[in-house]
C-alpha atoms as an extended CHARMM CRD file, in Angstrom:
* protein
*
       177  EXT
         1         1  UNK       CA             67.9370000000      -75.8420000000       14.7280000000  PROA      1               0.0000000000
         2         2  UNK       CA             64.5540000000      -75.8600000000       13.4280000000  PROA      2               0.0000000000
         3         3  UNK       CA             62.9590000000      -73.0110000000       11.0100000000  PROA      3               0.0000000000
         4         4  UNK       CA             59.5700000000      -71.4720000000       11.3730000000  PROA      4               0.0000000000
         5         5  UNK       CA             57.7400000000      -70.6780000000        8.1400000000  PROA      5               0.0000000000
         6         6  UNK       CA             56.6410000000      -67.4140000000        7.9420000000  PROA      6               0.0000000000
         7         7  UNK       CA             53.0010000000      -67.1240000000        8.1640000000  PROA      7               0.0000000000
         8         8  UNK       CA             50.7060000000      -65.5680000000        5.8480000000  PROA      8               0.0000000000
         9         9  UNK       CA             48.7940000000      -62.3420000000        7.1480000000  PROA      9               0.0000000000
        10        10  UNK       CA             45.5540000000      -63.5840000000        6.2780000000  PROA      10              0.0000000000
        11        11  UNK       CA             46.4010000000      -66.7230000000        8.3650000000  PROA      11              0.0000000000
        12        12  UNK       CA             47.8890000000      -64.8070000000       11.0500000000  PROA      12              0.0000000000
        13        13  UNK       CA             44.9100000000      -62.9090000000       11.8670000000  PROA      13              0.0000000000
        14        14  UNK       CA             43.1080000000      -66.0990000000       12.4440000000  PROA      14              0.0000000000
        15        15  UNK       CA             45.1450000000      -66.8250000000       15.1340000000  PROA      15              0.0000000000
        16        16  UNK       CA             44.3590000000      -63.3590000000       17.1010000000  PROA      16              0.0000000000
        17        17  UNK       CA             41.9120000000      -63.4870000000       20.4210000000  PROA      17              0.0000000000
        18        18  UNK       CA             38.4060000000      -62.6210000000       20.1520000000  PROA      18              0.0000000000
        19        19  UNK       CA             36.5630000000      -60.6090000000       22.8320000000  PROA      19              0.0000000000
        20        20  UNK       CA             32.8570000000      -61.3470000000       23.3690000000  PROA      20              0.0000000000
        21        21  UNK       CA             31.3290000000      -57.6880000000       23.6640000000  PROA      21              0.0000000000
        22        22  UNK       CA             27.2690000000      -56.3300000000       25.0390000000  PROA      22              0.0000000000
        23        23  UNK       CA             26.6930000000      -52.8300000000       24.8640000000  PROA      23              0.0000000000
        24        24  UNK       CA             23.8050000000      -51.0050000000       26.6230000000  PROA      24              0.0000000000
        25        25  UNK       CA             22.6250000000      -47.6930000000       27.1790000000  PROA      25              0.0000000000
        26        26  UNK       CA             21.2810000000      -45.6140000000       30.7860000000  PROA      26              0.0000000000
        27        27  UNK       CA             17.9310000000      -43.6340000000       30.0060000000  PROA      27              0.0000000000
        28        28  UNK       CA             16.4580000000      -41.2620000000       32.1460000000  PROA      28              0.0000000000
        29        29  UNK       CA             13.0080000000      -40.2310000000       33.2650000000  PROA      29              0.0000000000
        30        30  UNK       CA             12.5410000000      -36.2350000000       33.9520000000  PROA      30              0.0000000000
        31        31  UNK       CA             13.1540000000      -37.0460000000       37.8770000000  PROA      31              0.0000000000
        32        32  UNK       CA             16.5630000000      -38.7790000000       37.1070000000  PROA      32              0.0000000000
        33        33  UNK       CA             15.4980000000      -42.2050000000       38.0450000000  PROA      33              0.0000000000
        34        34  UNK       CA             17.2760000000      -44.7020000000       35.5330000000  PROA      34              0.0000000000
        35        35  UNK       CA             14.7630000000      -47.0170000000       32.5590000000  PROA      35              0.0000000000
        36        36  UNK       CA             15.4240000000      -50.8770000000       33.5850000000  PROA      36              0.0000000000
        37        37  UNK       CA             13.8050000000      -53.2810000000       31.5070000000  PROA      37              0.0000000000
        38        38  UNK       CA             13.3260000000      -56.9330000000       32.8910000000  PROA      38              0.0000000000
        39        39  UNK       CA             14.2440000000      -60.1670000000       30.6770000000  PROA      39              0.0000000000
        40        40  UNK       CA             12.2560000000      -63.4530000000       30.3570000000  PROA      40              0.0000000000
        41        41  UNK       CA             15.4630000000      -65.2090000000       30.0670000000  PROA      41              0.0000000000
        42        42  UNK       CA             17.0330000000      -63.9180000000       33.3960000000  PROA      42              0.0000000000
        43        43  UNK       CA             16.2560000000      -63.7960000000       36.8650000000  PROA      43              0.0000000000
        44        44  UNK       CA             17.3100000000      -59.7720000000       37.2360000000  PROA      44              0.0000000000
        45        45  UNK       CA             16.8950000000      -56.9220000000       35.9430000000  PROA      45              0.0000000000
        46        46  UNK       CA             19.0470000000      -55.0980000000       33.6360000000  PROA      46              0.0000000000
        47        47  UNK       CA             19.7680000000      -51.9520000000       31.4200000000  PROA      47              0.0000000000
        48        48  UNK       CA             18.5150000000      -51.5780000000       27.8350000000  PROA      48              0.0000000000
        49        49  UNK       CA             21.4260000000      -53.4920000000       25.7220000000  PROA      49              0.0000000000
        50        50  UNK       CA             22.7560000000      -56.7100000000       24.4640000000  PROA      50              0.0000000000
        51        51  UNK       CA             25.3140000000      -58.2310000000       22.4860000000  PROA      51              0.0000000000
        52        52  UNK       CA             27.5290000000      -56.6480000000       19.9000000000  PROA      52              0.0000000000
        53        53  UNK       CA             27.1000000000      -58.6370000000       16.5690000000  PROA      53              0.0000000000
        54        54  UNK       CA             29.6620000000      -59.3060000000       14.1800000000  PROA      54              0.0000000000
        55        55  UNK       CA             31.1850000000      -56.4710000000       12.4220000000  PROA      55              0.0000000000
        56        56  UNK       CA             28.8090000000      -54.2030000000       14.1980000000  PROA      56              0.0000000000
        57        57  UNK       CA             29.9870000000      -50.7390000000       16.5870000000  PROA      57              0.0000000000
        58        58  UNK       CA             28.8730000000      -51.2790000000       20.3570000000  PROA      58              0.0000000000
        59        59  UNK       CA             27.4950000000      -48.1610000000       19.9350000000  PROA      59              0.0000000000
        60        60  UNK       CA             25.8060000000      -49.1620000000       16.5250000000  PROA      60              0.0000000000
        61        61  UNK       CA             24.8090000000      -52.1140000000       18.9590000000  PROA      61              0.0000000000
        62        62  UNK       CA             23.2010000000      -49.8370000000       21.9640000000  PROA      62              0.0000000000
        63        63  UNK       CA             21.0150000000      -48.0790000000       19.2530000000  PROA      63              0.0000000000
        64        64  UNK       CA             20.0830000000      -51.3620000000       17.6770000000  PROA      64              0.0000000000
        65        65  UNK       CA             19.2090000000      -52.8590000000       21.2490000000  PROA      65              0.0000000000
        66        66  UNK       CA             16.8320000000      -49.6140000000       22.2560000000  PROA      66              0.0000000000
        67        67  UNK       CA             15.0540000000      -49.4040000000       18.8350000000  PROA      67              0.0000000000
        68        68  UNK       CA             14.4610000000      -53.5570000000       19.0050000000  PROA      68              0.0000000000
        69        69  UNK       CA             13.4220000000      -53.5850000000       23.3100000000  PROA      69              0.0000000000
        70        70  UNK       CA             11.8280000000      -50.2840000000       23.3140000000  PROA      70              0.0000000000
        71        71  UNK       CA             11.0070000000      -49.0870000000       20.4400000000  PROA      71              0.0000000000
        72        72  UNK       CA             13.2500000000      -46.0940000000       20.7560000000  PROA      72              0.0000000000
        73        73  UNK       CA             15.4100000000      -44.2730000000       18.0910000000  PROA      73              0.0000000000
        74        74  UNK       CA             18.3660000000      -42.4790000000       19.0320000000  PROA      74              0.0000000000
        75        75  UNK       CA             21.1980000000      -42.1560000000       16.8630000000  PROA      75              0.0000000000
        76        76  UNK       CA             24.1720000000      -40.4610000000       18.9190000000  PROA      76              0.0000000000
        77        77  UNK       CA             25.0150000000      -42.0100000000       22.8040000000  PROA      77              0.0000000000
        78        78  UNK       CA             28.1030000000      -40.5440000000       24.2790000000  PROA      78              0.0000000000
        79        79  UNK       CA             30.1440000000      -43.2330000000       26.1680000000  PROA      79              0.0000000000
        80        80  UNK       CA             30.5200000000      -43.7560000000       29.5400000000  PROA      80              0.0000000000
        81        81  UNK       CA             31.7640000000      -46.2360000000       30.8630000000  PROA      81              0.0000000000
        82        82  UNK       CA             34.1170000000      -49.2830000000       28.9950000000  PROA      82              0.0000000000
        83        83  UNK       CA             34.4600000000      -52.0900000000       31.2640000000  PROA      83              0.0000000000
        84        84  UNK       CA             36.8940000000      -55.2680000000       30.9660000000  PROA      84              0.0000000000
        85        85  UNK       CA             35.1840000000      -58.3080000000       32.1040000000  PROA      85              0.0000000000
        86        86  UNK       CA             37.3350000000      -61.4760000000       33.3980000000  PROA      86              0.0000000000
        87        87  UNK       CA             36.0600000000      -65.0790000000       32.3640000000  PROA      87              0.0000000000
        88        88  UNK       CA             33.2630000000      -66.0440000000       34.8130000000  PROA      88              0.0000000000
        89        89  UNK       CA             30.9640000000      -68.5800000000       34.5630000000  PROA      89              0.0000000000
        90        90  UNK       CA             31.8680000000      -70.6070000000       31.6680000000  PROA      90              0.0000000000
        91        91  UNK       CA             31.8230000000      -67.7200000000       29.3330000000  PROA      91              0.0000000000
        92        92  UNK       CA             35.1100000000      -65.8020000000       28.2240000000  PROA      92              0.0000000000
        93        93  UNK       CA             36.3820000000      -62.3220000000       28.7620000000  PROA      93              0.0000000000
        94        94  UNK       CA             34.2580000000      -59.5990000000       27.7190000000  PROA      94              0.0000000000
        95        95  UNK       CA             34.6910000000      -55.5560000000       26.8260000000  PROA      95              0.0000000000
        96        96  UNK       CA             31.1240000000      -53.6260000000       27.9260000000  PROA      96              0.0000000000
        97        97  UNK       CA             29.9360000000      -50.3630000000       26.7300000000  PROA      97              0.0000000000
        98        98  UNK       CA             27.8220000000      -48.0870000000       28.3790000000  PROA      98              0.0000000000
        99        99  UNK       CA             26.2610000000      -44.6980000000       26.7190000000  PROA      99              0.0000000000
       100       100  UNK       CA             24.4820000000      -42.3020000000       27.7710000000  PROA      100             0.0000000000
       101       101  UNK       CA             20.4790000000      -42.6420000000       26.4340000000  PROA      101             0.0000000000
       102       102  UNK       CA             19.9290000000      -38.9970000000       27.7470000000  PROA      102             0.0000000000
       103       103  UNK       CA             16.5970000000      -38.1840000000       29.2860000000  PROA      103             0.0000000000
       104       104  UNK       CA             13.3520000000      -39.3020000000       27.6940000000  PROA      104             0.0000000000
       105       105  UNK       CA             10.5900000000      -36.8030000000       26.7030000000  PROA      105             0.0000000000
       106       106  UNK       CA              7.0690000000      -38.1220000000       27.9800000000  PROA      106             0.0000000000
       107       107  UNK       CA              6.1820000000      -38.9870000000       24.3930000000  PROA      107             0.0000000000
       108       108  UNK       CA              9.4130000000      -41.5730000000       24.2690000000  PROA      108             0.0000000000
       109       109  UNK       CA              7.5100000000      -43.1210000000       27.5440000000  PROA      109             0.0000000000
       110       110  UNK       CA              4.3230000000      -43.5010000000       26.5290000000  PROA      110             0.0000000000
       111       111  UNK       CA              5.4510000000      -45.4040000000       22.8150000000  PROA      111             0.0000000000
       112       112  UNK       CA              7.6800000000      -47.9240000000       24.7810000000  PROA      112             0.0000000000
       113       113  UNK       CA              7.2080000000      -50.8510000000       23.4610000000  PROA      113             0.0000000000
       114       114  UNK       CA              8.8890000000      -54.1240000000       24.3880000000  PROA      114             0.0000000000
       115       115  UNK       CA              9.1420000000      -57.4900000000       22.6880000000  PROA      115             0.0000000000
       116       116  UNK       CA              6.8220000000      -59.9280000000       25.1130000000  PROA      116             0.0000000000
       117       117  UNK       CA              9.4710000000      -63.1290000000       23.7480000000  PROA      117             0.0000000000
       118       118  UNK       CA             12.6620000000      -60.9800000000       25.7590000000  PROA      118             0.0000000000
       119       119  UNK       CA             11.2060000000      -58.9170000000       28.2470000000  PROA      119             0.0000000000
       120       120  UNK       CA              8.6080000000      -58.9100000000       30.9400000000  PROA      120             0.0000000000
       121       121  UNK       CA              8.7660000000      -55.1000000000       31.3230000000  PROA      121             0.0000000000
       122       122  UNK       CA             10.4070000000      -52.1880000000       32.5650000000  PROA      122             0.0000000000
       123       123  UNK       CA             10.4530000000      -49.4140000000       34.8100000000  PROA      123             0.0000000000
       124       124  UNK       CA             11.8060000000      -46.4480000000       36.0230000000  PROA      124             0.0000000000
       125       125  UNK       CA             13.9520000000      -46.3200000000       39.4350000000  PROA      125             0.0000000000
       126       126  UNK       CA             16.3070000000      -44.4250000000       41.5710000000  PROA      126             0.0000000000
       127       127  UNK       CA             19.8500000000      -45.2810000000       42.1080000000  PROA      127             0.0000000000
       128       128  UNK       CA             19.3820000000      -47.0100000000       44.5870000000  PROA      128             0.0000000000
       129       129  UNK       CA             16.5580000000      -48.8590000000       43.9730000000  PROA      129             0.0000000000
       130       130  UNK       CA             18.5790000000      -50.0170000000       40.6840000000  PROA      130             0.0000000000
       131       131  UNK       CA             21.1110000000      -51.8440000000       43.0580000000  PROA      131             0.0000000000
       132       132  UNK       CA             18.4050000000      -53.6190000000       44.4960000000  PROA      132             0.0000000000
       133       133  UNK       CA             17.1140000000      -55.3620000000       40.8970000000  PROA      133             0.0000000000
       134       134  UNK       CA             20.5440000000      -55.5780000000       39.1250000000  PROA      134             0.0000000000
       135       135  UNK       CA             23.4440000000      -58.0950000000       39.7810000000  PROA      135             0.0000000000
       136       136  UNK       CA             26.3470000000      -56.5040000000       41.6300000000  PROA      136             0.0000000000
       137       137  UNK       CA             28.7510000000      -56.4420000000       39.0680000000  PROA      137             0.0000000000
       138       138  UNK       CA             26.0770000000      -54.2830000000       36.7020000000  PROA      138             0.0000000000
       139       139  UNK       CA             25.0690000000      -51.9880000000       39.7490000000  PROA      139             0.0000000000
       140       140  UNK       CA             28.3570000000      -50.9700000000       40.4570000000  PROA      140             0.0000000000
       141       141  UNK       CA             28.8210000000      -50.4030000000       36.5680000000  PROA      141             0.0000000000
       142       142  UNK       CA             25.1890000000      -48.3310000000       36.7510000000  PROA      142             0.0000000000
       143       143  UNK       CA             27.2170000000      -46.6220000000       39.3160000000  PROA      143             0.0000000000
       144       144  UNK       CA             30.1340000000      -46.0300000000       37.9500000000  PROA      144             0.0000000000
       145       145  UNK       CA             28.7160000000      -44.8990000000       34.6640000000  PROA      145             0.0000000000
       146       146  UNK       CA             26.1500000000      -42.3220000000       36.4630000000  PROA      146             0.0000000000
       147       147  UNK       CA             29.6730000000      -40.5810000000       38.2140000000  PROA      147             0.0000000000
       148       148  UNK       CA             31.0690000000      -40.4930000000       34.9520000000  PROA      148             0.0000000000
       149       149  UNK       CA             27.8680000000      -38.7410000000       33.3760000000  PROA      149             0.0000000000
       150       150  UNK       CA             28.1610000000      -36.2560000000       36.5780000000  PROA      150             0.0000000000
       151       151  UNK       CA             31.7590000000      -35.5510000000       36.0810000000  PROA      151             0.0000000000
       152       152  UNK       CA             30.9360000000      -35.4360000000       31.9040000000  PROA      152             0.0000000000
       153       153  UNK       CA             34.0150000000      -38.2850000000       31.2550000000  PROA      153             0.0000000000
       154       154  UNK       CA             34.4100000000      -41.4650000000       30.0490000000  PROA      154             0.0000000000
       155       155  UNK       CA             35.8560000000      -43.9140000000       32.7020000000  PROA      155             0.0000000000
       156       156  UNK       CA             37.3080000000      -47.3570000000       32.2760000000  PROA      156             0.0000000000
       157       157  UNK       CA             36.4930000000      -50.2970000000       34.1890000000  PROA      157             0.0000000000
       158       158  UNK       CA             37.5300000000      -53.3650000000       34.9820000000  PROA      158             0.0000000000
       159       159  UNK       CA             35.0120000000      -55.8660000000       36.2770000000  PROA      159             0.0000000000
       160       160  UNK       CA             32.9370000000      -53.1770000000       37.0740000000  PROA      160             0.0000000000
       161       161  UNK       CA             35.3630000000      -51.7360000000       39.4450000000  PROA      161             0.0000000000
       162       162  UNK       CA             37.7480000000      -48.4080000000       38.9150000000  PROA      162             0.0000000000
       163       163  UNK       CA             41.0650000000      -49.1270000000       38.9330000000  PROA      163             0.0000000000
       164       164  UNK       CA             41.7160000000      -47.4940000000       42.8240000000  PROA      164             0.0000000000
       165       165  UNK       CA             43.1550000000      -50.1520000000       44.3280000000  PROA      165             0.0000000000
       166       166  UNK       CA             46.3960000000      -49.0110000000       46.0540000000  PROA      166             0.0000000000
       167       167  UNK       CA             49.1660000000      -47.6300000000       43.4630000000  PROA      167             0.0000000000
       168       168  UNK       CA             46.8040000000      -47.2180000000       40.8820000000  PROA      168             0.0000000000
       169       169  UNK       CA             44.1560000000      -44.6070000000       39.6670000000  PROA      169             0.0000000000
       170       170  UNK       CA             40.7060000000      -44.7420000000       37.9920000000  PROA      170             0.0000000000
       171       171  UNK       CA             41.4340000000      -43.8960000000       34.0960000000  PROA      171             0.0000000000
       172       172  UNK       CA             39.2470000000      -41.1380000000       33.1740000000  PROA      172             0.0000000000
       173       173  UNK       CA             39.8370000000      -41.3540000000       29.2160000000  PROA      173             0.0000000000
       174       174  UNK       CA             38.8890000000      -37.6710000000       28.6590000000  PROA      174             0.0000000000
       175       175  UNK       CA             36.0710000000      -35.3200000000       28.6810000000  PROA      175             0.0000000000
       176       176  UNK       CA             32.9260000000      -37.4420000000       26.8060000000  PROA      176             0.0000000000
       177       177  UNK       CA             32.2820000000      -34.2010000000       24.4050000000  PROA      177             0.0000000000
């Protein structure tokens, strides 16, 4: 019979998983078309967002990410959308946040600013011109996350999908306010 030592909590949390995490925002023009900014790094476009740092919120992160690509301050996002992301690619699983950046005033358009080392630009689009310029997995999270704004919820995703395959339902995780 063999014994396992006990082990000590501050080693035991070492040995719990990790989850890489991005968090982004959608931002609105007065016509509803969605803010898309382009990388230098990437050959499509995206939301306004990034990574979540170390011991930092993903919505602490989404503020971060518009102040640093835009120049934009906004301090409270509601959530829209959390999505689980399956390793792909080489990279591991992943949890993404999306909040709601509300609708910019024409003074928060004219003072957008981007950093010329991590983006080429940005524009304004519709829906559906959004699906053209982002990868499928983040246009049918764009998607997904403009229903949830329209229904005022907070949906869960999993690889950019709602769980509505047959026997289950999408998870609406409550009203966002």
């Amino acid at each position: 019979m063999t014994t396992t030592e006990p082990i000590e909590p501050t080693d035991f949390r070492w040995t719990l998983p990790r989850k890489r995490m991005a968090a982004g925002a959608l931002l609105f023009d007065e016509d509803g078309r969605i803010l898309l900014v382009e990388p230098t790094y990437k050959p499509y476009w995206e939301i306004p967002g990034g990574v979540v740092e170390a011991d930092e919120s993903p919505h602490t992160a989404a503020c971060r990410e518009l102040k640093e690509e835009l120049g934009l301050v906004r301090s409270l996002l509601p959530l829209l959308t959390v999505d689980w992301v399956p390793p792909h690619d080489g990279r591991p699983e992943a949890m993404l946040f999306v909040f709601d950046g509300g609708e910019m005033s024409a003074e928060e358009i004219a003072g957008i600013t981007v950093p010329s080392e991590e983006l080429h630009g940005w524009r304004f689009c519709t829906p559906a011109e959004a699906a053209q310029l982002l990868k499928p997995a983040q246009g049918r999270r764009v998607a997904a996350s403009l229903d949830a704004r329209a229904a005022n919820e907070v949906v869960y995703l999993e690889n950019a999908s709602t769980l509505d395959s047959p026997g289950q339902q999408a998870e609406p995780l409550g009203p966002k306010r």
